[in-house]
Short mmCIF file of C-alpha atoms in Angstrom, two decimals:
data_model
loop_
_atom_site.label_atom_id
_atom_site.label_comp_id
_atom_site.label_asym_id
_atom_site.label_seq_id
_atom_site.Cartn_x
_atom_site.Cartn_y
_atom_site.Cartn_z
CA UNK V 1454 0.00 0.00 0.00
CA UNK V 1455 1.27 3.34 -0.75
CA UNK V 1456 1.92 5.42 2.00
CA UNK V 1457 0.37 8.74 2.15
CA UNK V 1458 2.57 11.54 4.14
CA UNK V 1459 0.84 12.94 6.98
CA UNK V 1460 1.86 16.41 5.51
CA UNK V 1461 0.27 15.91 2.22
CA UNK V 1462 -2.74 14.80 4.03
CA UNK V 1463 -3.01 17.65 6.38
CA UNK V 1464 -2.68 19.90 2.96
CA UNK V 1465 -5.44 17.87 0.92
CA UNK V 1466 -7.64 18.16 3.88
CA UNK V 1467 -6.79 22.02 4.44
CA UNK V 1468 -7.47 22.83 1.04
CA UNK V 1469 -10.57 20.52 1.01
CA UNK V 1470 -11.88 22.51 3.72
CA UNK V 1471 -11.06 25.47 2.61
CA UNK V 1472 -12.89 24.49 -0.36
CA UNK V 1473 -15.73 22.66 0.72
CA UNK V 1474 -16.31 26.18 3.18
CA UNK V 1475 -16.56 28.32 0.78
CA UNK V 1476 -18.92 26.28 -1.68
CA UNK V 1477 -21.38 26.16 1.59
CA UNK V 1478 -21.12 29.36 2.41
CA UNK V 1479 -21.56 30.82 -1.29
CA UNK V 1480 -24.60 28.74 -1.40
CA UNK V 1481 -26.09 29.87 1.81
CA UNK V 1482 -25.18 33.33 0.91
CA UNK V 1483 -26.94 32.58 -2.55
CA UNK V 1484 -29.87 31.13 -0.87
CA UNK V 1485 -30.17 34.33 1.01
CA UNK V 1486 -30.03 36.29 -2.41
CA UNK V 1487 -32.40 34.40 -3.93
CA UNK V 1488 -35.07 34.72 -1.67
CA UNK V 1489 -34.56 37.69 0.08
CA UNK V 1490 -32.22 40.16 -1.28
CA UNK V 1491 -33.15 39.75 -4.93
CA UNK V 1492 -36.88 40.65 -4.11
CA UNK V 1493 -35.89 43.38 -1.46
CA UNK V 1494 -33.58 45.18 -4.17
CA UNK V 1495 -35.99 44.94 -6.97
CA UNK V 1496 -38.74 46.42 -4.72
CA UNK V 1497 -36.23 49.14 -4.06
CA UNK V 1498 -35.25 50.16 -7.22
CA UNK V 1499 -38.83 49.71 -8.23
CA UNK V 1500 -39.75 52.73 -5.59
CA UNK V 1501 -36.57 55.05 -7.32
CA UNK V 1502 -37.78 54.47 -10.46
CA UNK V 1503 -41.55 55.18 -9.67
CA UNK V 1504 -40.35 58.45 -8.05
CA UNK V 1505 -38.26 59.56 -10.96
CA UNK V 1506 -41.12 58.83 -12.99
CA UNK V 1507 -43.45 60.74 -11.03
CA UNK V 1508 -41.07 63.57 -10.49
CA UNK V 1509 -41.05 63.87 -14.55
CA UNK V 1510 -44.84 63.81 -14.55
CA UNK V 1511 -44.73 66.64 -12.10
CA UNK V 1512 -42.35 68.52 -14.07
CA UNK V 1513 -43.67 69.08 -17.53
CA UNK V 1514 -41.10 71.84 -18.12
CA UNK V 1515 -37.88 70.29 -17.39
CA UNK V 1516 -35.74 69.15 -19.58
CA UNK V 1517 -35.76 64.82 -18.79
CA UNK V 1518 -32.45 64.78 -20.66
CA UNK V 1519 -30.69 67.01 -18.33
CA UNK V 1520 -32.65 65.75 -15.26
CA UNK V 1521 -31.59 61.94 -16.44
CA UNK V 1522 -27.84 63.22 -16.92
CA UNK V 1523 -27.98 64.42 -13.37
CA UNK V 1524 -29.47 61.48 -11.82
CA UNK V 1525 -27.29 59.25 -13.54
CA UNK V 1526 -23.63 61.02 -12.18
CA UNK V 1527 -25.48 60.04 -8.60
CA UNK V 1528 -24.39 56.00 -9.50
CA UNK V 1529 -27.74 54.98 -12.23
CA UNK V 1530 -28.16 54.07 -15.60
CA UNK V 1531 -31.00 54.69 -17.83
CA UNK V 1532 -32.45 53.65 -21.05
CA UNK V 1533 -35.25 56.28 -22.31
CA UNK V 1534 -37.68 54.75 -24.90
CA UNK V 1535 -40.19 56.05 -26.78
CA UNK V 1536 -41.46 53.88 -28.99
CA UNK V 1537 -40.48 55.82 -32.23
CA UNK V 1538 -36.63 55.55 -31.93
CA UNK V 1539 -33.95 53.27 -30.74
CA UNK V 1540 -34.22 55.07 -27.31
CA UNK V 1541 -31.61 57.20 -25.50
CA UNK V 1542 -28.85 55.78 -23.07
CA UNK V 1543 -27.89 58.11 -19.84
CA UNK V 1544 -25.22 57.31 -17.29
CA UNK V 1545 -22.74 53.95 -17.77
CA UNK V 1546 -22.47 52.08 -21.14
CA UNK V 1547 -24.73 48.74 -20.82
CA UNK V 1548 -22.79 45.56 -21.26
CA UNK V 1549 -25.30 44.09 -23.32
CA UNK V 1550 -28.51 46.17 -24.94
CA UNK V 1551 -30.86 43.56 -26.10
CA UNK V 1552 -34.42 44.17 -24.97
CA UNK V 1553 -37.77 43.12 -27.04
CA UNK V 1554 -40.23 45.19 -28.10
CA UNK V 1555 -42.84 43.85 -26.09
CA UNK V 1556 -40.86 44.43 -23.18
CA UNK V 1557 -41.19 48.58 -24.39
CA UNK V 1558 -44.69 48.44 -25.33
CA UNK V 1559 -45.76 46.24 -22.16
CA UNK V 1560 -44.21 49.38 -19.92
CA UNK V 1561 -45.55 52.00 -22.42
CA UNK V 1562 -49.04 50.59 -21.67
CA UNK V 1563 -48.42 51.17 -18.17
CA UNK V 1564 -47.09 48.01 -16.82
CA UNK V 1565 -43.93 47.60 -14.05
CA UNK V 1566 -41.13 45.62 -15.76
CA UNK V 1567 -39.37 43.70 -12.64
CA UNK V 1568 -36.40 42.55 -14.53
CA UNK V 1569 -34.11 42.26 -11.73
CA UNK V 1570 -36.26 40.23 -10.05
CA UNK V 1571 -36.95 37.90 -13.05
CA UNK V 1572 -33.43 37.86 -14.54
CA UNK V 1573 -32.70 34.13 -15.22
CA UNK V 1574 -29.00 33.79 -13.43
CA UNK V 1575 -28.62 31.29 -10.90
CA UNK V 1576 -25.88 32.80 -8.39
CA UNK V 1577 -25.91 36.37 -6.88
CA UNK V 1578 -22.92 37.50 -8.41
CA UNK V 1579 -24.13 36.95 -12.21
CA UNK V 1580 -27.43 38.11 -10.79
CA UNK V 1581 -26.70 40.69 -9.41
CA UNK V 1582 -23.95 42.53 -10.61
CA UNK V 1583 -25.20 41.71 -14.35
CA UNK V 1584 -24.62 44.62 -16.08
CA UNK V 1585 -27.41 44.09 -18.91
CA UNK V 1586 -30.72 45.91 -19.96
CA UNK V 1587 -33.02 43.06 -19.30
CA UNK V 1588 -31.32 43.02 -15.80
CA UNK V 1589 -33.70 46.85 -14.97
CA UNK V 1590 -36.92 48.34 -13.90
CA UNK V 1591 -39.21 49.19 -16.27
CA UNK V 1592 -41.35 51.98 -15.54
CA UNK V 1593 -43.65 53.91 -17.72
CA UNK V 1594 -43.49 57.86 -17.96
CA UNK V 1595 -45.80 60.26 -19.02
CA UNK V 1596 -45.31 63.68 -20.65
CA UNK V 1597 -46.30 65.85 -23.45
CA UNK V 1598 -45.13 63.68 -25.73
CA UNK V 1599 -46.97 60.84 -25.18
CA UNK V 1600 -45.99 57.85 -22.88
CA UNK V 1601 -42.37 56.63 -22.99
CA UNK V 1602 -40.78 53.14 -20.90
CA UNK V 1603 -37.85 54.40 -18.37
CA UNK V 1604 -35.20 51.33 -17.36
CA UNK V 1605 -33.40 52.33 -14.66
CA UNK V 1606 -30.59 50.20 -12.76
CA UNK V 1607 -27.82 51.15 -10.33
CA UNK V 1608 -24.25 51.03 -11.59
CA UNK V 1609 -21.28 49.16 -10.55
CA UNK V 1610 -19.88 51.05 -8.38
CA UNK V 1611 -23.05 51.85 -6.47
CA UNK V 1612 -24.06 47.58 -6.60
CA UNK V 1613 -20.35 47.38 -4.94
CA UNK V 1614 -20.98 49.73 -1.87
CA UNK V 1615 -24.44 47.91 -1.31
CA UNK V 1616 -23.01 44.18 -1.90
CA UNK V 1617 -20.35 44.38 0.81
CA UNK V 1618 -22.89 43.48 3.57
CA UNK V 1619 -23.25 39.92 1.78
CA UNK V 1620 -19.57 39.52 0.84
CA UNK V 1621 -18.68 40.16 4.56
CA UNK V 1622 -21.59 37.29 5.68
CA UNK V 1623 -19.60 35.00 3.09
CA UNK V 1624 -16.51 35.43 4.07
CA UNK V 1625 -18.00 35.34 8.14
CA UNK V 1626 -19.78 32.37 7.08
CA UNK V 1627 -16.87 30.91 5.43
CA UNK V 1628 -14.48 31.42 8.37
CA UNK V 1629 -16.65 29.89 10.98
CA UNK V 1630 -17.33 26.55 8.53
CA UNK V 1631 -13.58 26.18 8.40
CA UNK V 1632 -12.98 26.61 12.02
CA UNK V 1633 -16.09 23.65 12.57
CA UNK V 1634 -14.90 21.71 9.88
CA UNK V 1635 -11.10 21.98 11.50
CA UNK V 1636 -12.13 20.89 14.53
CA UNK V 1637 -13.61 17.82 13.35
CA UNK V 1638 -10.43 17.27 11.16
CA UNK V 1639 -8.51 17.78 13.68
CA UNK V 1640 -10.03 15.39 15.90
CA UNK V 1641 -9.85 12.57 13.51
CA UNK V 1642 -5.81 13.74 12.89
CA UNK V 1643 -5.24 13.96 16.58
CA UNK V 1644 -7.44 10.85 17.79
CA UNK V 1645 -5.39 7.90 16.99
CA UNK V 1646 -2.50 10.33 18.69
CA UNK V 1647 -4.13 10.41 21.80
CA UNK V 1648 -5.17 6.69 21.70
CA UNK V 1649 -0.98 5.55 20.93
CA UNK V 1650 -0.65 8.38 24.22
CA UNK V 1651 -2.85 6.20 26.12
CA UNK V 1652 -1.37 2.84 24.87
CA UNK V 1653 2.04 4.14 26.22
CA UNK V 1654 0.90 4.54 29.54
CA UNK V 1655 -1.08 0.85 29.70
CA UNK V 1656 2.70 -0.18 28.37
CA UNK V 1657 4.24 1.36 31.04
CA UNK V 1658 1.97 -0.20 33.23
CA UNK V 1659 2.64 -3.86 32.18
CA UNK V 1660 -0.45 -4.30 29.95
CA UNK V 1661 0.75 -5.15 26.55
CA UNK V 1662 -2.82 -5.29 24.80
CA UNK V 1663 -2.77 -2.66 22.75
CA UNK V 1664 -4.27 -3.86 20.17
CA UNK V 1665 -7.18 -1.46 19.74
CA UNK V 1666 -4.76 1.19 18.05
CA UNK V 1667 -5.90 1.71 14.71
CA UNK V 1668 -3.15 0.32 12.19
CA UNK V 1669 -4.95 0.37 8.88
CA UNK V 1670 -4.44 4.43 8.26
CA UNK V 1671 -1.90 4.82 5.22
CA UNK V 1672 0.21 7.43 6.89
CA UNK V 1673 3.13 7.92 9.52
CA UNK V 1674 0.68 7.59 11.77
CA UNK V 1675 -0.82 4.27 11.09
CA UNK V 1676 2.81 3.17 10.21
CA UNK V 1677 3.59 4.29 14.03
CA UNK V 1678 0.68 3.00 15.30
CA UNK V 1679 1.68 -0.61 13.59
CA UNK V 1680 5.15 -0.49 14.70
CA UNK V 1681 3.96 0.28 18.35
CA UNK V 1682 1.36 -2.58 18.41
CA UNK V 1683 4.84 -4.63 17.32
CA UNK V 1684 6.73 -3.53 19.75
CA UNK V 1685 4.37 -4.22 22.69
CA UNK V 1686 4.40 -7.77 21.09
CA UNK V 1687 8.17 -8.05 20.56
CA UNK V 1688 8.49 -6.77 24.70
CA UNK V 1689 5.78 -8.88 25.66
CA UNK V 1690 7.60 -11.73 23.77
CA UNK V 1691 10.58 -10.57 25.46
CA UNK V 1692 9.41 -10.72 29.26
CA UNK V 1693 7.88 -13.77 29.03
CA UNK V 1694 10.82 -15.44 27.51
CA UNK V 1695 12.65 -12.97 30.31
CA UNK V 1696 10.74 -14.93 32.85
CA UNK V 1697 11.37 -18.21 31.29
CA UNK V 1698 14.75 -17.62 31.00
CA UNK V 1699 15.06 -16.65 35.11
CA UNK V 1700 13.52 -19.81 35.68
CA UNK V 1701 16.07 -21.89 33.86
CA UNK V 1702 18.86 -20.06 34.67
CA UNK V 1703 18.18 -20.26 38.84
CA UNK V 1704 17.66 -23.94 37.56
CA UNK V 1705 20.57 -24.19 35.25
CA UNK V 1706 22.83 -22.11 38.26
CA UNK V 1707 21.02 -24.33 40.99
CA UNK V 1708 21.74 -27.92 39.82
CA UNK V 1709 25.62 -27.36 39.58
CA UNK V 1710 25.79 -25.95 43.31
CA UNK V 1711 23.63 -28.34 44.49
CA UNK V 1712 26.20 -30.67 42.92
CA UNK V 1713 29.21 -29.27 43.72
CA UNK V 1714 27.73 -28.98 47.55
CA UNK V 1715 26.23 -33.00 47.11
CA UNK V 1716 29.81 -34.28 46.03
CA UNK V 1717 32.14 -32.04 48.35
CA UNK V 1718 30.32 -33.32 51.28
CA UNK V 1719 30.85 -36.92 49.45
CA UNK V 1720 34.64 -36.07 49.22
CA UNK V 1721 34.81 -35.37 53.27
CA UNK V 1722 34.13 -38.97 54.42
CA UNK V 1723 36.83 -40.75 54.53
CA UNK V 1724 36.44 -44.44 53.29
CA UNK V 1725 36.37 -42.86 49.60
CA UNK V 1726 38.02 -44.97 47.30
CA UNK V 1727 41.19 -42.87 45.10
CA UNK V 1728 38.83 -43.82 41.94
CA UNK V 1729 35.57 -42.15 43.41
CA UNK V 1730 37.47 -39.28 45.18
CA UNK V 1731 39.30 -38.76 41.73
CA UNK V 1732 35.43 -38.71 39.54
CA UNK V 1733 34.08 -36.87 42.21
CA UNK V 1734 36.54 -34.28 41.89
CA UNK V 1735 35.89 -34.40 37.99
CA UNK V 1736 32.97 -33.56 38.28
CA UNK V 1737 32.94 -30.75 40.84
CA UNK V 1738 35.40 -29.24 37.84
CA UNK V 1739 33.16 -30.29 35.33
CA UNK V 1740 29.85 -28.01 37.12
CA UNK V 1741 32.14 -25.26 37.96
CA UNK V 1742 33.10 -24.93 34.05
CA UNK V 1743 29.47 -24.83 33.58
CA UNK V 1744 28.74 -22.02 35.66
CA UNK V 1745 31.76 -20.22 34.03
CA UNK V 1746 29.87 -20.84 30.91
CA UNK V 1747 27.04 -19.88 31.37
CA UNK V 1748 28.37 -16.70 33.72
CA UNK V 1749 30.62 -15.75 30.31
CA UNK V 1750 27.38 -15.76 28.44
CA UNK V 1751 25.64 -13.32 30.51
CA UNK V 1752 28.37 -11.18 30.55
CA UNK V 1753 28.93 -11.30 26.72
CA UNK V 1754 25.40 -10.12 25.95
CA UNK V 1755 26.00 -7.43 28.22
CA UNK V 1756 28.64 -6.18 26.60
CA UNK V 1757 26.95 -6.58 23.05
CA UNK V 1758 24.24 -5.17 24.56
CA UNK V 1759 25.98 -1.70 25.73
CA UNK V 1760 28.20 -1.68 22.69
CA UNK V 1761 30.81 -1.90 25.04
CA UNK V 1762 32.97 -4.30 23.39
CA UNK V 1763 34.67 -2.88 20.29
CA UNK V 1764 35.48 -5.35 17.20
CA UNK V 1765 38.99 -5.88 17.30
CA UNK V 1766 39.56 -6.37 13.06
CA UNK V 1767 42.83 -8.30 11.92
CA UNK V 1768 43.24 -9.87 9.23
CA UNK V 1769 43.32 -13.91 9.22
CA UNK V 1770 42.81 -17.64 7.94
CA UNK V 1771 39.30 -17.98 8.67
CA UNK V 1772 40.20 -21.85 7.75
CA UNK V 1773 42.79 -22.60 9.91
CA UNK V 1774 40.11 -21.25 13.16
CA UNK V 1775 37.82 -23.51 12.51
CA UNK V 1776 40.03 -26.34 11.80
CA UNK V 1777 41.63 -25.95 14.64
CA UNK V 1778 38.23 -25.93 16.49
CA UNK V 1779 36.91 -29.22 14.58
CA UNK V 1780 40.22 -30.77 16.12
CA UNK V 1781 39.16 -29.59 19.96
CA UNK V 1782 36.17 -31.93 19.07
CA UNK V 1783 37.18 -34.96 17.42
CA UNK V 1784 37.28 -37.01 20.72
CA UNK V 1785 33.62 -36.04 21.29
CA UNK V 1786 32.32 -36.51 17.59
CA UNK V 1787 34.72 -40.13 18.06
CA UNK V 1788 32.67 -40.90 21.60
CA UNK V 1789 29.50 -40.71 19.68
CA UNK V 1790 30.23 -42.50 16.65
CA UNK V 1791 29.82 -39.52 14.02
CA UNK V 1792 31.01 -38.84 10.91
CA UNK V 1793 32.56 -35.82 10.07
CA UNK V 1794 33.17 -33.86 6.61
CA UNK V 1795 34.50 -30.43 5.75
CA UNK V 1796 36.19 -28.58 3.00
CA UNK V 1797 38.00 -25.79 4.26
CA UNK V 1798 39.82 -24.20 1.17
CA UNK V 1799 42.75 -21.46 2.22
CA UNK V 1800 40.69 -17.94 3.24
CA UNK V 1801 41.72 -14.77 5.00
CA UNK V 1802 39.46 -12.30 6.95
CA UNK V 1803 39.33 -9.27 8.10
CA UNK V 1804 37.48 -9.48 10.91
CA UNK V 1805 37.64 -9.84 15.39
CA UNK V 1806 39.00 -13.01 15.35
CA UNK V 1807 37.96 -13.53 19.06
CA UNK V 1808 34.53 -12.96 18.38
CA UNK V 1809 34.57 -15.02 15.27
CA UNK V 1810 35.86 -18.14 17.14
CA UNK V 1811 32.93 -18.04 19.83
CA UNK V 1812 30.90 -18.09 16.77
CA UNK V 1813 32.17 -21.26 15.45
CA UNK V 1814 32.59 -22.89 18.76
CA UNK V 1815 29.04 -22.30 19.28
CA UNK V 1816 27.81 -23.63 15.80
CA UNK V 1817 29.70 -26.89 16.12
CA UNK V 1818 29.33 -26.88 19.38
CA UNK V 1819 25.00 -27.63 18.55
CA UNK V 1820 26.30 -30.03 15.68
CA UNK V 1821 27.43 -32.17 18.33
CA UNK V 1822 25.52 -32.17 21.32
CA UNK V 1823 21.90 -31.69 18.90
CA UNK V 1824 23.05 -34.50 16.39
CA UNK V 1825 21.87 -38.17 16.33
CA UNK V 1826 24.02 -41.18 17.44
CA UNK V 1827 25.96 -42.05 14.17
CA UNK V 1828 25.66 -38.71 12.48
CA UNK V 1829 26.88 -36.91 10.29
CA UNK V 1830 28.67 -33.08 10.33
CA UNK V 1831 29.38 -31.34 7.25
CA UNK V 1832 31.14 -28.03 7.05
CA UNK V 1833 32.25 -26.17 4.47
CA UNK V 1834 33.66 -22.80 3.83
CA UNK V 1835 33.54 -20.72 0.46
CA UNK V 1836 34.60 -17.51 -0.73
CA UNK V 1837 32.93 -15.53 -3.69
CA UNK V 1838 32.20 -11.62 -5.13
CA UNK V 1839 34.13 -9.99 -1.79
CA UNK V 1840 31.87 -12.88 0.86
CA UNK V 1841 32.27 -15.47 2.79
CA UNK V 1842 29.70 -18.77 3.44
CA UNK V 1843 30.31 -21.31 6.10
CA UNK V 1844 27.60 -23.99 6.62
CA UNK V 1845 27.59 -26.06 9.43
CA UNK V 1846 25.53 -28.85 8.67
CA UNK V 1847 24.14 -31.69 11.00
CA UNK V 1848 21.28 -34.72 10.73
CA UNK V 1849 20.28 -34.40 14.14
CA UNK V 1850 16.85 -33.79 15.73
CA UNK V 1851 15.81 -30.57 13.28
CA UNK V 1852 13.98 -27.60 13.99
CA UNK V 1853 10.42 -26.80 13.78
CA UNK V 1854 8.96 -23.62 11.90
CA UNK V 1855 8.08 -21.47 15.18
CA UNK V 1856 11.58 -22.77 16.67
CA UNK V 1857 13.23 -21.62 13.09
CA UNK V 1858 11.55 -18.11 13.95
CA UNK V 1859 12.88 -17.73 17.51
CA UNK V 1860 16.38 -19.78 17.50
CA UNK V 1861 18.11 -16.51 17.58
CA UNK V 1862 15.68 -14.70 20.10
CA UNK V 1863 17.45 -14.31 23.53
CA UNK V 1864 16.95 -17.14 26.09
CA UNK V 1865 14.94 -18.77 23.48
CA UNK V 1866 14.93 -22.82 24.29
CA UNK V 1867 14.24 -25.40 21.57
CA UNK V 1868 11.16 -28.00 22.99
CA UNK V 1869 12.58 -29.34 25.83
CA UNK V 1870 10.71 -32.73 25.36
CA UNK V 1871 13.10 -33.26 22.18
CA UNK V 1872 16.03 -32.29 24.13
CA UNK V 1873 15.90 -32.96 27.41
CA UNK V 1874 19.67 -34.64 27.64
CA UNK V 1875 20.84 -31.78 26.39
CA UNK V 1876 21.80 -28.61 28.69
CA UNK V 1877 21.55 -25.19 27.50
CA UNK V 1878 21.33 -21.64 28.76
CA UNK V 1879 19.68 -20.24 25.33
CA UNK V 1880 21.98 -17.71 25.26
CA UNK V 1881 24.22 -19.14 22.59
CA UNK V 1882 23.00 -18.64 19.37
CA UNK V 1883 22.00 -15.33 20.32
CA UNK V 1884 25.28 -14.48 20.90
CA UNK V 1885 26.01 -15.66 17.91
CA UNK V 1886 23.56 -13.24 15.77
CA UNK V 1887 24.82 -10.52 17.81
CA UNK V 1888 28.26 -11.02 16.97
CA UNK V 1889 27.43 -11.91 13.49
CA UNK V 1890 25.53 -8.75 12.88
CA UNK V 1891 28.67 -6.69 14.28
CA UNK V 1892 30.91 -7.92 11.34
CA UNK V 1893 27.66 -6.84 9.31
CA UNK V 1894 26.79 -10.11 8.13
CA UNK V 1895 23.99 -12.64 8.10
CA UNK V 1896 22.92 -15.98 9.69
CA UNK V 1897 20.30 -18.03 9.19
CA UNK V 1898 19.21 -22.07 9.97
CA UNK V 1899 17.70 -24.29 7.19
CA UNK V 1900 16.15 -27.12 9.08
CA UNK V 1901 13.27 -29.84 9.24
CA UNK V 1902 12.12 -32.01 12.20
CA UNK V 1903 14.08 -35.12 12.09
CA UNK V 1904 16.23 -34.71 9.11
CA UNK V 1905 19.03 -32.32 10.83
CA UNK V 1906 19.79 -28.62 10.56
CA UNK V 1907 22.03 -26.24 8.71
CA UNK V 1908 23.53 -22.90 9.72
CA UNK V 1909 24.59 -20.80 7.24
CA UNK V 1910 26.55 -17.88 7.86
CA UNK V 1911 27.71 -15.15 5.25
CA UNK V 1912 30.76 -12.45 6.32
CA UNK V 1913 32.29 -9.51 4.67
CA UNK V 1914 35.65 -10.62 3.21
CA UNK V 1915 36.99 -7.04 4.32
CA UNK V 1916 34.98 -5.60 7.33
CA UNK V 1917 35.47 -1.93 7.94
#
């Protein structure tokens, strides 16, 4: 989906509103021309053009040339017909001049001709400020000469002075419709805002359903909204594989000291036999090297975690490490009857060399101890375009999709009903993705249930 910028749809919706405001208010402000202004102005006019009129009829003597010419400098026009001529203009030029005859000889036989209020424009503005004959008051006028038809309508300028009452109501109206129509705008902008506001605090709180935040809006806000819902998921995953982890690692901790303790108070009677004292010693060692472990562990991921612990790059055979680590466990891989493989063609690194070896003790390290009796190990390392691959392959127990999706998640433990001769702090291979994403490279496990797993890790030849 194609995301929409909040900024571009802040301005669609301003200018929408600004739009949309307007329209209403010119049609309100039509409306109100329509229905009450239009009649109201034609009734006025009709009243100044009955009193000119009568004003002629009272004065026979004057000159209704000069008396027109005078009127109109006060802001009219006039159109003067008489039946026998094209008629006489006075005042402003018309825009257009078309007007029947009927229209003439309707006034001459005394009829009102109400052509403002009959002009056929829909809006005020054509309406109104139509600067056209048919757009007058006809009004007939008597003199010596027989009856003529006087159209009269106000200028421009005179429309203009008298108009400003309804242009202030339209912009008034137009300003308050925005304001409304911002307000609800602005609710629906700042809404799912206030809703991710409370979310935070029911985070804070320890309540990770927050799943009532609305994700589906195409902009930064929906996109933050969906990548808050994931994070309360991703902690939520977190703690409870936080908690999970506590639990095994008191248990993990616990069973060593409670053997150490069981086997040193073993190792103070005295009718021990020199083979039992010497196995029970063993295996005091053995428990102590398994808290170190796991202690080292914590104290890595600390140290990834703070950034602490700076890459120390030098360059390398990458082949010759892990060679010398398959050596380390060829007595184990003999104990258990396995088969091991691996091509390890001359390559040099640049990379922490330290780090690099906890990765590959860690990866074989799983070959072994997850593998079947009578297994099989493969490794093999390639070079190719500036990258290098090492797989670490294994036929031992597999991995299941969801375990495939969380191997790497810290204290993440594979089904402990498949494993449970196996002991494990979950810490390992998320050490491993840590370190392996330092050196900005990739890792990943191909694997089925039952048919083994591969690890497949690709490296920068040259990391900077």
């Amino acid at each position: 989906m194609k995301l929409r910028s909040l900024y571009s749809k802040f301005a669609a919706t301003t200018i929408g509103i600004m739009i949309v405001s307007f329209l209403f208010a010119f049609f309100i402000s039509n409306t109100y021309y329509q229905h009450y202004l239009k009649p109201d102005n034609d009734a006025k006019n009709t009243e100044i053009a009955q009193n000119i009129s009568s004003f002629i009829e009272a004065n026979p003597e004057m000159d209704i040339s000069d008396y027109l010419t005078s009127v109109a400098d006060a802001g009219y026009q006039f159109y003067l017909a008489d039946g026998d001529a094209d008629g006489r203009f006075y005042g402003a030029d018309f825009r257009e001049t078309d007007l029947s005859d009927s229209t003439v000889e309707s006034v001459q036989n005394g009829n009102v001709y109400h052509g403002m209020l009959e002009f056929p424009r829909e809006t005020f503005v054509t309406g109104f400020f139509a600067n056209e004959l048919e757009n007058t008051i006809g009004v007939p006028v008597e003199t010596e000469d027989g009856t003529h038809a006087l159209f009269m309508r106000p200028d421009i300028s005179m429309l203009f002075n008298e108009m400003h009452l309804l242009f202030g109501w339209l912009l008034i109206l137009t300003i308050v419709i925005s304001i409304i129509l911002v307000l609800i705008s602005t609710k629906y902008l700042v809404n799912p805002v206030t809703r991710l506001n409370k979310a935070t605090d029911t985070l804070a709180k320890g309540d990770y359903n927050v799943s009532d935040l609305n994700t589906n809006r195409n902009d930064e806000i929906g996109q933050l909204s969906n990548s808050f819902v994931h994070m309360a998921e991703k902690i939520e995953q977190n703690e409870e594989m936080r908690k999970d982890f506590i639990s095994n690692i008191s248990h993990d901790i616990q069973s060593p000291l409670s053997n150490i303790k069981g086997y040193n108070e073993l190792l103070k009677t005295a009718d021990l036999s020199p083979e039992d004292e010497k196995e029970y010693y063993n295996i005091i060692d053995q428990e102590a090297a398994r808290i170190s472990t796991m202690t080292n562990q914590l104290l890595m991921l600390s140290s990834l975690d703070q950034e602490a612990h700076a890459l120390n790059i030098s360059e390398y055979r990458i082949d010759k490490q892990i060679e010398r680590l398959i050596h380390s466990y060829e007595w184990k891989i003999n104990q258990n009857d396995m088969m091991l493989s691996y091509d390890l063609p001359e390559v040099r690194i640049f990379a922490d060399e330290t780090m690099l070896n906890m990765v590959w003790d860690n990866l074989i390290s799983n070959a072994v101890k997850y593998n079947s009796e009578a297994g099989n190990i493969d490794i093999t390392l390639s070079e190719a375009d500036g990258w290098i691959t090492v797989k670490i392959s294994d036929t031992g127990i597999g991995l299941s999709e969801e375990e495939k999706n969380h191997i790497f998640d810290r204290f993440y433990r594979v089904d402990s009903s498949r494993t449970s001769s196996v002991k494990g702090s979950g810490l390992g291979l998320s050490i491993v993705h840590e370190i392996i994403q330092r050196h900005d490279g990739t890792v990943k496990a191909a694997s089925e249930i039952g048919t083994g797993t591969t690890f497949i890790v690709e490296l920068p030849k040259n990391h900077k």
